[in-house]
C-alpha positions as YAML, in Angstrom:
chain: A
units: angstrom
residues:
- id: 1
  name: MET
  ca: [0.26, -0.28, -0.17]
- id: 2
  name: ARG
  ca: [0.97, 3.75, -0.70]
- id: 3
  name: ILE
  ca: [0.26, 6.85, 0.58]
- id: 4
  name: SER
  ca: [1.10, 10.41, -0.50]
- id: 5
  name: LEU
  ca: [1.33, 13.68, 0.71]
- id: 6
  name: THR
  ca: [0.72, 16.70, 0.24]
- id: 7
  name: LEU
  ca: [2.74, 19.14, 2.02]
- id: 8
  name: ILE
  ca: [3.05, 23.05, 1.19]
- id: 9
  name: PRO
  ca: [5.76, 25.53, 3.01]
- id: 10
  name: ALA
  ca: [4.22, 27.19, 5.52]
- id: 11
  name: ASP
  ca: [6.38, 30.55, 4.99]
- id: 12
  name: LYS
  ca: [7.20, 31.72, 1.11]
- id: 13
  name: GLN
  ca: [9.40, 28.69, 1.10]
- id: 14
  name: ALA
  ca: [10.70, 26.04, 3.16]
- id: 15
  name: ILE
  ca: [14.95, 25.30, 3.49]
- id: 16
  name: LEU
  ca: [16.52, 22.50, 3.97]
- id: 17
  name: PRO
  ca: [19.57, 20.97, 4.35]
- id: 18
  name: ILE
  ca: [20.36, 18.67, 0.88]
- id: 19
  name: ASN
  ca: [20.54, 15.58, 2.55]
- id: 20
  name: TYR
  ca: [16.90, 15.59, 4.78]
- id: 21
  name: ASN
  ca: [16.33, 11.83, 4.29]
- id: 22
  name: TYR
  ca: [17.19, 11.52, 8.03]
- id: 23
  name: PHE
  ca: [14.69, 14.07, 9.30]
- id: 24
  name: LEU
  ca: [11.80, 12.64, 6.65]
- id: 25
  name: THR
  ca: [12.80, 9.12, 8.27]
- id: 26
  name: SER
  ca: [12.39, 10.94, 12.27]
- id: 27
  name: LEU
  ca: [9.21, 12.40, 10.21]
- id: 28
  name: ILE
  ca: [7.98, 9.29, 9.74]
- id: 29
  name: TYR
  ca: [8.59, 8.17, 13.23]
- id: 30
  name: ARG
  ca: [6.99, 10.55, 15.21]
- id: 31
  name: PHE
  ca: [3.84, 10.03, 12.81]
- id: 32
  name: ILE
  ca: [4.41, 6.16, 14.14]
- id: 33
  name: PHE
  ca: [4.93, 6.68, 17.66]
- id: 34
  name: SER
  ca: [2.06, 9.81, 17.87]
- id: 35
  name: SER
  ca: [-0.42, 6.97, 16.94]
- id: 36
  name: SER
  ca: [1.21, 4.09, 18.86]
- id: 37
  name: ARG
  ca: [4.24, 4.19, 21.04]
- id: 38
  name: ASP
  ca: [4.27, 0.37, 20.74]
- id: 39
  name: TYR
  ca: [4.63, -0.30, 17.53]
- id: 40
  name: SER
  ca: [7.09, 3.02, 16.99]
- id: 41
  name: SER
  ca: [9.09, 1.04, 20.17]
- id: 42
  name: PHE
  ca: [8.75, -2.59, 17.87]
- id: 43
  name: LEU
  ca: [10.13, -1.11, 14.44]
- id: 44
  name: HIS
  ca: [12.20, 1.59, 15.54]
- id: 45
  name: ASN
  ca: [14.12, -1.18, 18.04]
- id: 46
  name: ASN
  ca: [13.42, -4.60, 16.11]
- id: 47
  name: GLY
  ca: [11.60, -4.33, 12.97]
- id: 48
  name: TYR
  ca: [10.64, -7.50, 10.98]
- id: 49
  name: ARG
  ca: [13.11, -10.79, 10.91]
- id: 50
  name: ILE
  ca: [13.03, -13.33, 8.64]
- id: 51
  name: GLY
  ca: [13.23, -16.81, 10.16]
- id: 52
  name: GLU
  ca: [16.67, -16.37, 12.25]
- id: 53
  name: SER
  ca: [18.42, -13.51, 10.94]
- id: 54
  name: LYS
  ca: [19.59, -10.84, 13.23]
- id: 55
  name: LYS
  ca: [18.70, -8.44, 11.21]
- id: 56
  name: GLY
  ca: [15.47, -6.69, 11.81]
- id: 57
  name: PHE
  ca: [13.43, -4.82, 8.32]
- id: 58
  name: LYS
  ca: [11.46, -1.62, 8.93]
- id: 59
  name: LEU
  ca: [9.94, -3.04, 5.60]
- id: 60
  name: PHE
  ca: [8.38, 0.93, 4.67]
- id: 61
  name: THR
  ca: [10.32, 3.12, 2.01]
- id: 62
  name: PHE
  ca: [9.21, 6.76, 0.82]
- id: 63
  name: SER
  ca: [10.82, 9.31, -1.43]
- id: 64
  name: MET
  ca: [12.25, 12.39, -1.58]
- id: 65
  name: LEU
  ca: [10.36, 15.31, -1.15]
- id: 66
  name: ASN
  ca: [9.36, 16.36, -5.28]
- id: 67
  name: GLY
  ca: [8.21, 20.12, -5.29]
- id: 68
  name: LYS
  ca: [8.31, 21.87, -9.16]
- id: 69
  name: LYS
  ca: [9.52, 24.95, -7.38]
- id: 70
  name: TYR
  ca: [12.47, 24.58, -5.82]
- id: 71
  name: THR
  ca: [15.82, 25.95, -5.56]
- id: 72
  name: VAL
  ca: [19.85, 23.90, -5.12]
- id: 73
  name: LYS
  ca: [22.01, 26.25, -3.18]
- id: 74
  name: SER
  ca: [25.11, 25.39, -2.15]
- id: 75
  name: ASP
  ca: [23.95, 22.54, 0.61]
- id: 76
  name: THR
  ca: [20.55, 23.35, 1.05]
- id: 77
  name: ILE
  ca: [17.36, 23.00, -0.58]
- id: 78
  name: ILE
  ca: [14.68, 25.61, -1.13]
- id: 79
  name: PHE
  ca: [11.39, 24.82, -1.88]
- id: 80
  name: GLU
  ca: [9.39, 27.99, -2.86]
- id: 81
  name: ASN
  ca: [5.55, 28.50, -2.26]
- id: 82
  name: ALA
  ca: [4.18, 25.36, -3.86]
- id: 83
  name: PRO
  ca: [3.24, 21.81, -3.04]
- id: 84
  name: VAL
  ca: [5.62, 19.14, -2.51]
- id: 85
  name: ILE
  ca: [4.41, 15.80, -2.69]
- id: 86
  name: TRP
  ca: [5.99, 13.08, -0.66]
- id: 87
  name: GLU
  ca: [5.67, 9.51, -1.16]
- id: 88
  name: ILE
  ca: [5.71, 6.62, 1.87]
- id: 89
  name: SER
  ca: [5.18, 3.03, 0.86]
- id: 90
  name: SER
  ca: [5.05, -0.69, 3.01]
- id: 91
  name: PRO
  ca: [3.95, -4.01, 2.58]
- id: 92
  name: VAL
  ca: [2.42, -3.44, 6.37]
- id: 93
  name: ASP
  ca: [-1.04, -2.41, 6.50]
- id: 94
  name: VAL
  ca: [-0.66, -1.83, 10.46]
- id: 95
  name: PHE
  ca: [2.35, 0.86, 9.45]
- id: 96
  name: LEU
  ca: [0.31, 2.86, 7.29]
- id: 97
  name: GLN
  ca: [-2.36, 3.23, 9.79]
- id: 98
  name: HIS
  ca: [-0.09, 4.18, 12.01]
- id: 99
  name: LEU
  ca: [1.68, 6.89, 9.74]
- id: 100
  name: ILE
  ca: [-1.73, 8.08, 8.76]
- id: 101
  name: ALA
  ca: [-3.78, 7.88, 12.44]
- id: 102
  name: GLY
  ca: [-0.19, 9.53, 13.49]
- id: 103
  name: SER
  ca: [-0.14, 12.66, 10.70]
- id: 104
  name: PHE
  ca: [-3.82, 13.56, 11.71]
- id: 105
  name: THR
  ca: [-2.53, 13.56, 15.73]
- id: 106
  name: GLN
  ca: [0.42, 15.43, 14.97]
- id: 107
  name: GLY
  ca: [-1.82, 18.60, 14.21]
- id: 108
  name: GLN
  ca: [-1.75, 20.05, 10.54]
- id: 109
  name: ASN
  ca: [1.60, 22.11, 10.37]
- id: 110
  name: ILE
  ca: [4.63, 19.31, 10.36]
- id: 111
  name: ASP
  ca: [8.35, 20.86, 11.74]
- id: 112
  name: ILE
  ca: [10.95, 18.65, 8.58]
- id: 113
  name: GLY
  ca: [14.30, 18.67, 10.24]
- id: 114
  name: SER
  ca: [15.34, 20.25, 13.92]
- id: 115
  name: GLY
  ca: [16.83, 23.25, 15.73]
- id: 116
  name: GLY
  ca: [17.87, 25.23, 12.70]
- id: 117
  name: ASN
  ca: [17.56, 22.91, 10.07]
- id: 118
  name: ALA
  ca: [13.76, 22.20, 10.47]
- id: 119
  name: ALA
  ca: [11.17, 23.68, 7.93]
- id: 120
  name: LEU
  ca: [8.06, 23.95, 8.81]
- id: 121
  name: PHE
  ca: [5.10, 22.62, 5.78]
- id: 122
  name: MET
  ca: [1.52, 21.97, 6.24]
- id: 123
  name: ILE
  ca: [-0.23, 18.64, 5.11]
- id: 124
  name: ASP
  ca: [-2.51, 20.28, 2.75]
- id: 125
  name: ARG
  ca: [-3.90, 15.83, 1.38]
- id: 126
  name: VAL
  ca: [-3.22, 12.76, 2.83]
- id: 127
  name: GLN
  ca: [-4.25, 10.29, 0.30]
- id: 128
  name: THR
  ca: [-4.18, 6.55, -0.91]
- id: 129
  name: VAL
  ca: [-1.79, 5.48, -4.33]
- id: 130
  name: ALA
  ca: [-3.43, 3.11, -6.39]
- id: 131
  name: ASN
  ca: [-1.30, -0.12, -6.36]
- id: 132
  name: PRO
  ca: [-0.04, -0.98, -10.17]
- id: 133
  name: ASP
  ca: [-0.79, -3.71, -11.77]
- id: 134
  name: PHE
  ca: [1.97, -5.66, -11.39]
- id: 135
  name: LYS
  ca: [2.93, -7.97, -14.69]
- id: 136
  name: GLU
  ca: [5.74, -10.74, -15.04]
- id: 137
  name: VAL
  ca: [8.71, -8.14, -16.64]
- id: 138
  name: MET
  ca: [7.99, -4.59, -15.87]
- id: 139
  name: SER
  ca: [10.28, -1.51, -15.96]
- id: 140
  name: LEU
  ca: [10.07, 0.24, -12.73]
- id: 141
  name: THR
  ca: [11.65, 3.70, -11.41]
- id: 142
  name: CYS
  ca: [13.03, 3.69, -8.35]
- id: 143
  name: LEU
  ca: [11.83, 6.77, -5.82]
- id: 144
  name: SER
  ca: [15.25, 6.38, -3.86]
- id: 145
  name: PRO
  ca: [18.23, 4.34, -3.71]
- id: 146
  name: ILE
  ca: [18.00, 0.33, -2.58]
- id: 147
  name: PRO
  ca: [20.43, -0.11, -0.30]
- id: 148
  name: VAL
  ca: [22.49, -3.83, -1.17]
- id: 149
  name: ARG
  ca: [24.37, -5.47, 1.35]
- id: 150
  name: GLY
  ca: [25.42, -8.81, 1.24]
- id: 151
  name: VAL
  ca: [26.84, -11.44, 3.68]
- id: 152
  name: TYR
  ca: [30.23, -13.13, 3.00]
- id: 153
  name: GLU
  ca: [31.27, -16.14, 4.42]
- id: 154
  name: LYS
  ca: [34.91, -16.81, 4.97]
...
């Protein structure tokens, strides 16, 4: 399941560091924490495990902030007063349920970032996005990088 949040800078512009992924992850956990402290703790500290694996998987991904009006200046990105789209996906329905519920308890205005690196946005719309019609052969475009990790035996 996927959701799309339409955000609008609360001021004339919103300025974030160019590497703002950590801030988006933090916001996701803040939303979930607002809905369920237990689920937030489980996801952050353990995640979903496969068999006897010690590695827990969070099972969610998200896009970069996609705005039509933005400028990259030095080590910052400046979003002008226009809609910014942020997509979040997960195969775990309870994750998205807590995410949506938590986004409503946070109020319409949200901070992305912290301290001097915080940008204030207004949540304009939250909507579900239809799943694609998956076929045996498809061409896909990733919304964010895919990390790959290998384990090598000696």
